[in-house]
PDB file of C-alpha atoms in Angstrom:
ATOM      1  CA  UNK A   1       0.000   0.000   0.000  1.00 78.00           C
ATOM      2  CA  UNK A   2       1.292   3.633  -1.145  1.00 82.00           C
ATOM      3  CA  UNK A   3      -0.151   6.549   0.303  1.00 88.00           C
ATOM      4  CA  UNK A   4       0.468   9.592  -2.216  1.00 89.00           C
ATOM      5  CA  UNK A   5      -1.915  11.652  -3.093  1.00 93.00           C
ATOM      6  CA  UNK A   6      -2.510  13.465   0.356  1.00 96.00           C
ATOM      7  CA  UNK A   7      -3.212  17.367   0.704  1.00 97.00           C
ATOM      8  CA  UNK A   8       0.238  17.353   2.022  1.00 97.00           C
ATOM      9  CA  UNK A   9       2.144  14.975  -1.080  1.00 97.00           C
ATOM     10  CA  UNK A  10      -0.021  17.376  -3.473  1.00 97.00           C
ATOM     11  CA  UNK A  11       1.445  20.694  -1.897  1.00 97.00           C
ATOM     12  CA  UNK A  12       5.102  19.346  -0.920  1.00 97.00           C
ATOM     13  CA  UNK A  13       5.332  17.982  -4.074  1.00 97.00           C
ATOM     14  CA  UNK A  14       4.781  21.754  -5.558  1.00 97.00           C
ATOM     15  CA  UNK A  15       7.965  23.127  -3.648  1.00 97.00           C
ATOM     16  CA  UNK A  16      10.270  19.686  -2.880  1.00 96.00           C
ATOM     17  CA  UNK A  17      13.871  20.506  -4.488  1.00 95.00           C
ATOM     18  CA  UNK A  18      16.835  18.200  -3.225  1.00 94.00           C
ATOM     19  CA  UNK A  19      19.023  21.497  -3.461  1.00 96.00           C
ATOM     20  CA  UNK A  20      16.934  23.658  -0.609  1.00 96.00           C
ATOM     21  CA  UNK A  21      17.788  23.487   2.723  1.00 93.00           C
ATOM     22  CA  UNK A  22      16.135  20.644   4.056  1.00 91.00           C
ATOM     23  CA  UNK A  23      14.600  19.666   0.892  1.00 94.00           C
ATOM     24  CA  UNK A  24      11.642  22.290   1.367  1.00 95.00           C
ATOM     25  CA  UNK A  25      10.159  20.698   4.250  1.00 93.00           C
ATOM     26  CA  UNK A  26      10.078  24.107   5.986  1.00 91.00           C
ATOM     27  CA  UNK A  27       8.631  25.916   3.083  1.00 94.00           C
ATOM     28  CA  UNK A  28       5.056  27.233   3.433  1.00 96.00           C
ATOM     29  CA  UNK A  29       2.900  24.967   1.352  1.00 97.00           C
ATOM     30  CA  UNK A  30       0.313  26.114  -1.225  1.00 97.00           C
ATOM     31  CA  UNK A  31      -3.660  25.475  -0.627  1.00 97.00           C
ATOM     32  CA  UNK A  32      -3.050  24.822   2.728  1.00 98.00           C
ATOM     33  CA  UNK A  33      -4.387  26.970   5.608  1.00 98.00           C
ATOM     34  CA  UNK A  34      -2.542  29.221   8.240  1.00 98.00           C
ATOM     35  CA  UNK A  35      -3.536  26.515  10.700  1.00 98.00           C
ATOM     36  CA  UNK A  36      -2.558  24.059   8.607  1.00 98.00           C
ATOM     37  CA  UNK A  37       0.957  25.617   7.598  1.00 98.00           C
ATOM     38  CA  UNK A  38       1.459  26.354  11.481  1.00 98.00           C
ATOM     39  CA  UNK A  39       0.993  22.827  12.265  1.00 98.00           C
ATOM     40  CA  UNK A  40       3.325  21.902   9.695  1.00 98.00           C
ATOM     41  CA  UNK A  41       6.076  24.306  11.044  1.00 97.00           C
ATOM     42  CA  UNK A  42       5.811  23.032  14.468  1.00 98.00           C
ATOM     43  CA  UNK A  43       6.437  19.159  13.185  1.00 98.00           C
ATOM     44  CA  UNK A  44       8.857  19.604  10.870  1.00 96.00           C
ATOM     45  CA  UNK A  45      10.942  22.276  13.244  1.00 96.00           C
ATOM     46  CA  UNK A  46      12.730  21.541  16.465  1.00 93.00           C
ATOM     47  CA  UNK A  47      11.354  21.845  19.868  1.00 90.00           C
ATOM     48  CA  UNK A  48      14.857  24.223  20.115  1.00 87.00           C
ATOM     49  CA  UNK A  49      14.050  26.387  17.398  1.00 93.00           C
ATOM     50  CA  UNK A  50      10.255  27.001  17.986  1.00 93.00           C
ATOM     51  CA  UNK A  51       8.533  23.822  17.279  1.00 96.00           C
ATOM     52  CA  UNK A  52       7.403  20.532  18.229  1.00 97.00           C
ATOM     53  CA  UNK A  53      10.165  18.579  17.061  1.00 96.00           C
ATOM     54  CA  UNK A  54       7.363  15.929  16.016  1.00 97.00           C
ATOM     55  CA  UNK A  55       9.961  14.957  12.589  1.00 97.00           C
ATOM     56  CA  UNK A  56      12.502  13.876  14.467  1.00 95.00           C
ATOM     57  CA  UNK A  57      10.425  10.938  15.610  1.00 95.00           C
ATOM     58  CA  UNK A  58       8.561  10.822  12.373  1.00 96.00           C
ATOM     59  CA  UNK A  59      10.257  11.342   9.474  1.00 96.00           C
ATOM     60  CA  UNK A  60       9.436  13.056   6.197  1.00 96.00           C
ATOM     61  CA  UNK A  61       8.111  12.490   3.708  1.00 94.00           C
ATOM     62  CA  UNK A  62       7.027   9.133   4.478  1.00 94.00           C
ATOM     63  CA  UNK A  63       6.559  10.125   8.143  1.00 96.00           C
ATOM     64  CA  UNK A  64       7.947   6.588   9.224  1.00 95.00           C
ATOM     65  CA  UNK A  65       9.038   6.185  12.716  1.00 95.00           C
ATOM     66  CA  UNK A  66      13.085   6.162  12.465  1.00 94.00           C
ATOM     67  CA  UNK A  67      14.792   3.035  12.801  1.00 93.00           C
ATOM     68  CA  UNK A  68      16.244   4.203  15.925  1.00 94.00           C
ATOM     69  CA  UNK A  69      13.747   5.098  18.121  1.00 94.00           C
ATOM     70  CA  UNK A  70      12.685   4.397  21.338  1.00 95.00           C
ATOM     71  CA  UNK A  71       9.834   4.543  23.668  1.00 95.00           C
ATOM     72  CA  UNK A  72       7.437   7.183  23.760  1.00 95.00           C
ATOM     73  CA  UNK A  73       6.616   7.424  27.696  1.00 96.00           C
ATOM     74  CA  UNK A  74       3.079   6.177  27.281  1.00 96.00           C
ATOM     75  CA  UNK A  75       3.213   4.671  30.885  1.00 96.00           C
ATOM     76  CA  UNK A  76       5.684   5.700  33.733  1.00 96.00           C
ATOM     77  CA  UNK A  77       8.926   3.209  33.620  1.00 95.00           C
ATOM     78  CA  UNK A  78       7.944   2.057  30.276  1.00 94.00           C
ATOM     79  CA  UNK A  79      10.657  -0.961  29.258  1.00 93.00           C
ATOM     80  CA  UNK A  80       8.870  -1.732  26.235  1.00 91.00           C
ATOM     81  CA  UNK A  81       9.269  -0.467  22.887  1.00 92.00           C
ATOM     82  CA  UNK A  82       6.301  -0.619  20.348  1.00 89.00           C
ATOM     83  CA  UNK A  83       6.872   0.562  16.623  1.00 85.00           C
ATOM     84  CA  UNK A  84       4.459   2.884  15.177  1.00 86.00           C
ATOM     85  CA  UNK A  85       3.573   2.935  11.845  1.00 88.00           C
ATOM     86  CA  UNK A  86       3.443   6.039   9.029  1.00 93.00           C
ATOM     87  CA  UNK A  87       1.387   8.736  10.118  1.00 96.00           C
ATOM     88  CA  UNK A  88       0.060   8.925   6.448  1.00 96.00           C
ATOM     89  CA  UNK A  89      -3.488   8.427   7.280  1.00 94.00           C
ATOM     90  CA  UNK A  90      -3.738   8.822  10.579  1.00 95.00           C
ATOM     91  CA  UNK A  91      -6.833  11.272  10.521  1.00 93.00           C
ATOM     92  CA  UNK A  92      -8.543   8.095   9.620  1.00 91.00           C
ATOM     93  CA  UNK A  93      -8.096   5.763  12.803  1.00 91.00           C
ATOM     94  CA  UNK A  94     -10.061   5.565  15.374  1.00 90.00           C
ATOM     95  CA  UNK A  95      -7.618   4.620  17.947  1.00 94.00           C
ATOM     96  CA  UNK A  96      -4.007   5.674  18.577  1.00 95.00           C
ATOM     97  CA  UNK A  97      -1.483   3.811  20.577  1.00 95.00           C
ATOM     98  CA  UNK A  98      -0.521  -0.021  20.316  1.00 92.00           C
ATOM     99  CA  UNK A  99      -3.811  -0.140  23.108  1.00 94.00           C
ATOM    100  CA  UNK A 100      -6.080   1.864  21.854  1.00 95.00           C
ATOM    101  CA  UNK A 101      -6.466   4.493  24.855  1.00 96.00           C
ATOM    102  CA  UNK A 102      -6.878   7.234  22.563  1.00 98.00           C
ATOM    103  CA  UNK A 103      -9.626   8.260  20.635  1.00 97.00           C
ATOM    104  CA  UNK A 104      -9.100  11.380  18.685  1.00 97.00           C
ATOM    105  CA  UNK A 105      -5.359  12.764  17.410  1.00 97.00           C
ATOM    106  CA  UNK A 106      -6.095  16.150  19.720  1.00 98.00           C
ATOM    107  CA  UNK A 107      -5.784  13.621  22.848  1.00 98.00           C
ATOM    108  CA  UNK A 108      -2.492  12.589  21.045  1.00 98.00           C
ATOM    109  CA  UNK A 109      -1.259  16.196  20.904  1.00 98.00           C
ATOM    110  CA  UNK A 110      -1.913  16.615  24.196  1.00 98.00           C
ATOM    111  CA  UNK A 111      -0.274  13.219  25.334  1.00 98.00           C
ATOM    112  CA  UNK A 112       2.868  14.749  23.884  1.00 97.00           C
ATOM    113  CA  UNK A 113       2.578  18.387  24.996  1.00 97.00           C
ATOM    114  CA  UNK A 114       2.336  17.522  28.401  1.00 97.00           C
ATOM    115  CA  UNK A 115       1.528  13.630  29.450  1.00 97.00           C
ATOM    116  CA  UNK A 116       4.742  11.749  28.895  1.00 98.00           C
ATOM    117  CA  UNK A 117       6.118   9.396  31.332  1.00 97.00           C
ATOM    118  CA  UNK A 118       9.896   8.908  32.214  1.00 97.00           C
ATOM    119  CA  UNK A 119      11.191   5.870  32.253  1.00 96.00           C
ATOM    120  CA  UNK A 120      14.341   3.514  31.189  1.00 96.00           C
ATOM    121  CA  UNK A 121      13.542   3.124  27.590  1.00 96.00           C
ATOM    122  CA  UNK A 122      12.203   6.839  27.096  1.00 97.00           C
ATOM    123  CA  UNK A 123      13.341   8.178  23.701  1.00 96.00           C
ATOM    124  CA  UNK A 124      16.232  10.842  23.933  1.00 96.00           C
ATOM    125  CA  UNK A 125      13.982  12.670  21.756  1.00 96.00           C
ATOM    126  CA  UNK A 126      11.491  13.168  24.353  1.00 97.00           C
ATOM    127  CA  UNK A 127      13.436  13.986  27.063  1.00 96.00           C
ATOM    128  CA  UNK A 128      14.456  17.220  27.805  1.00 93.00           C
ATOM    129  CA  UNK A 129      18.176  17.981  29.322  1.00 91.00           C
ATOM    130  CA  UNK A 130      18.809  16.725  32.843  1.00 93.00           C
ATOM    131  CA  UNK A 131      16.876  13.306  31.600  1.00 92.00           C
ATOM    132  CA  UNK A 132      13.234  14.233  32.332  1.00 95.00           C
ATOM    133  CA  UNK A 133      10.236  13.850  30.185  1.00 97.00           C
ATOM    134  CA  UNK A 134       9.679  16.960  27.661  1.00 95.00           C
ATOM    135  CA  UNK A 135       6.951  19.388  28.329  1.00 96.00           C
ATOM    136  CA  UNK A 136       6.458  21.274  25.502  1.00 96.00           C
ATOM    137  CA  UNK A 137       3.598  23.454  26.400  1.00 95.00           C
ATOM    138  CA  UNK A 138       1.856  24.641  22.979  1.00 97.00           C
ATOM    139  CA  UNK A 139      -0.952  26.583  22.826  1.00 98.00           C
ATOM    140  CA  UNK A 140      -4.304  25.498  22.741  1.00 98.00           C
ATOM    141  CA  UNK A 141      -4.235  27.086  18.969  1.00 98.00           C
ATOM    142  CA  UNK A 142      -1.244  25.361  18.434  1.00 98.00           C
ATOM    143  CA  UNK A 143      -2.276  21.905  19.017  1.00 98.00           C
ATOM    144  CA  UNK A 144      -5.121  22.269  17.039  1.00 98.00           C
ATOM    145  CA  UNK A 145      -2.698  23.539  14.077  1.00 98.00           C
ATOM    146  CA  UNK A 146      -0.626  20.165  14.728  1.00 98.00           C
ATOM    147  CA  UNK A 147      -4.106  18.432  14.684  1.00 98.00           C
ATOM    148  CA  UNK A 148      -4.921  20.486  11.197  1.00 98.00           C
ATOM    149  CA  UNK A 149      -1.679  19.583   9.855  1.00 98.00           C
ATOM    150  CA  UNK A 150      -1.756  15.878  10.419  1.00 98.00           C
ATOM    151  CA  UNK A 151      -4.872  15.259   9.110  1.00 98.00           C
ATOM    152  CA  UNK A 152      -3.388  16.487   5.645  1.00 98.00           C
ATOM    153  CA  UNK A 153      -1.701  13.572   5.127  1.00 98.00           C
ATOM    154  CA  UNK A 154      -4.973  11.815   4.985  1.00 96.00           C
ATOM    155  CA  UNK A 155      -5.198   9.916   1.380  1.00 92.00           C
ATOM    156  CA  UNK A 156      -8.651  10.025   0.103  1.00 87.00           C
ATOM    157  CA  UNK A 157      -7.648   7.719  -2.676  1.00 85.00           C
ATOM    158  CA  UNK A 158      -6.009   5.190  -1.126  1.00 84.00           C
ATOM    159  CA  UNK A 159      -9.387   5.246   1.793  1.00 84.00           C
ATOM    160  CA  UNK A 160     -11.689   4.649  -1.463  1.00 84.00           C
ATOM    161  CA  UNK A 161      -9.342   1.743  -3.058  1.00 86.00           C
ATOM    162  CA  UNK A 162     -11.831  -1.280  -3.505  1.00 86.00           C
ATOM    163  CA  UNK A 163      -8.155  -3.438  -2.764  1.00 86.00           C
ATOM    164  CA  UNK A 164      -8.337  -2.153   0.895  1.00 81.00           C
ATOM    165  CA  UNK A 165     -11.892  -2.877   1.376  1.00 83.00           C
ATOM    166  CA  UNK A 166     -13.320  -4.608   4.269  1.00 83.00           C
ATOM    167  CA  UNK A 167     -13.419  -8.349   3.175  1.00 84.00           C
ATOM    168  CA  UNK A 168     -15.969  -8.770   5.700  1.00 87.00           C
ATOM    169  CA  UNK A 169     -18.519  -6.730   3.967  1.00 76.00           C
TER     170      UNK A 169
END
């Protein structure tokens, strides 16, 4: 299954060049809101330069989980490390985390603005210096944007695919 033809594979697609700085990903992107474009800005840019640092963890374009990571500090002295899939279509679930416990992608924001757990296995990413869980402490305007953003990578095309159909229908 390839997911590519998403609001945001549409827009990046406009401005990607493999000679800008960071291959566009920081560009604003055309037909896409101010929310939306604020959302993008805070996942593609560093939680030490303004943003979420949300890229770091899931990696564009594909937004694959890097090879490398670790726990994200769902429950206090997590040991275990569950792999994540691409975000591409994540608008479209219904449940988030390898259990389920959350229902919408604004109670996933907020996990990661202000809910993470220390513990052994507890990404680098997500910890801030001195070892402790990150805070990052967005806006209520800004975790909708982040909401905004990630439900552009939603493929409408792939979701309507007779292939990927229920075969219990």
């Amino acid at each position: 299954m390839i997911s590519s033809n998403s609001r945001w594979d549409t827009a990046y697609n406009q401005v990607f060049s493999p000679a800008a700085a960071n291959r566009a990903l920081n560009v604003t992107l055309p037909g896409f809101t101010d929310a939306e474009n604020r959302g993008r800005q805070l996942f593609m840019t560093g939680q030490g330069n303004g943003g979420a640092g949300c890229a770091a963890c899931h990696v564009p374009p594909t937004f694959a989980l890097a090879a490398n990571s670790q726990s994200n500090g769902l429950d206090a002295g997590e040991t275990r490390i569950f792999k994540s899939p691409s975000l591409k279509n994540v608008g479209a679930s219904r449940a988030f985390m390898h259990d389920g416990r959350f229902a919408t992608l604004a109670e996933v924001v907020e996990f990661y603005n202000s809910g993470i757990q220390a513990g052994p296995a507890l990404d680098n990413r997500l910890r801030v210096p001195g070892g402790g869980p990150q805070r990052l402490g967005l806006s209520a305007a800004d975790k909708a944007a982040l909401v905004a953003f990630m439900q552009t990578l939603n493929d409408p095309v792939l979701a309507a695919d007779a292939k990927f159909a229920s075969p219990f229908k």
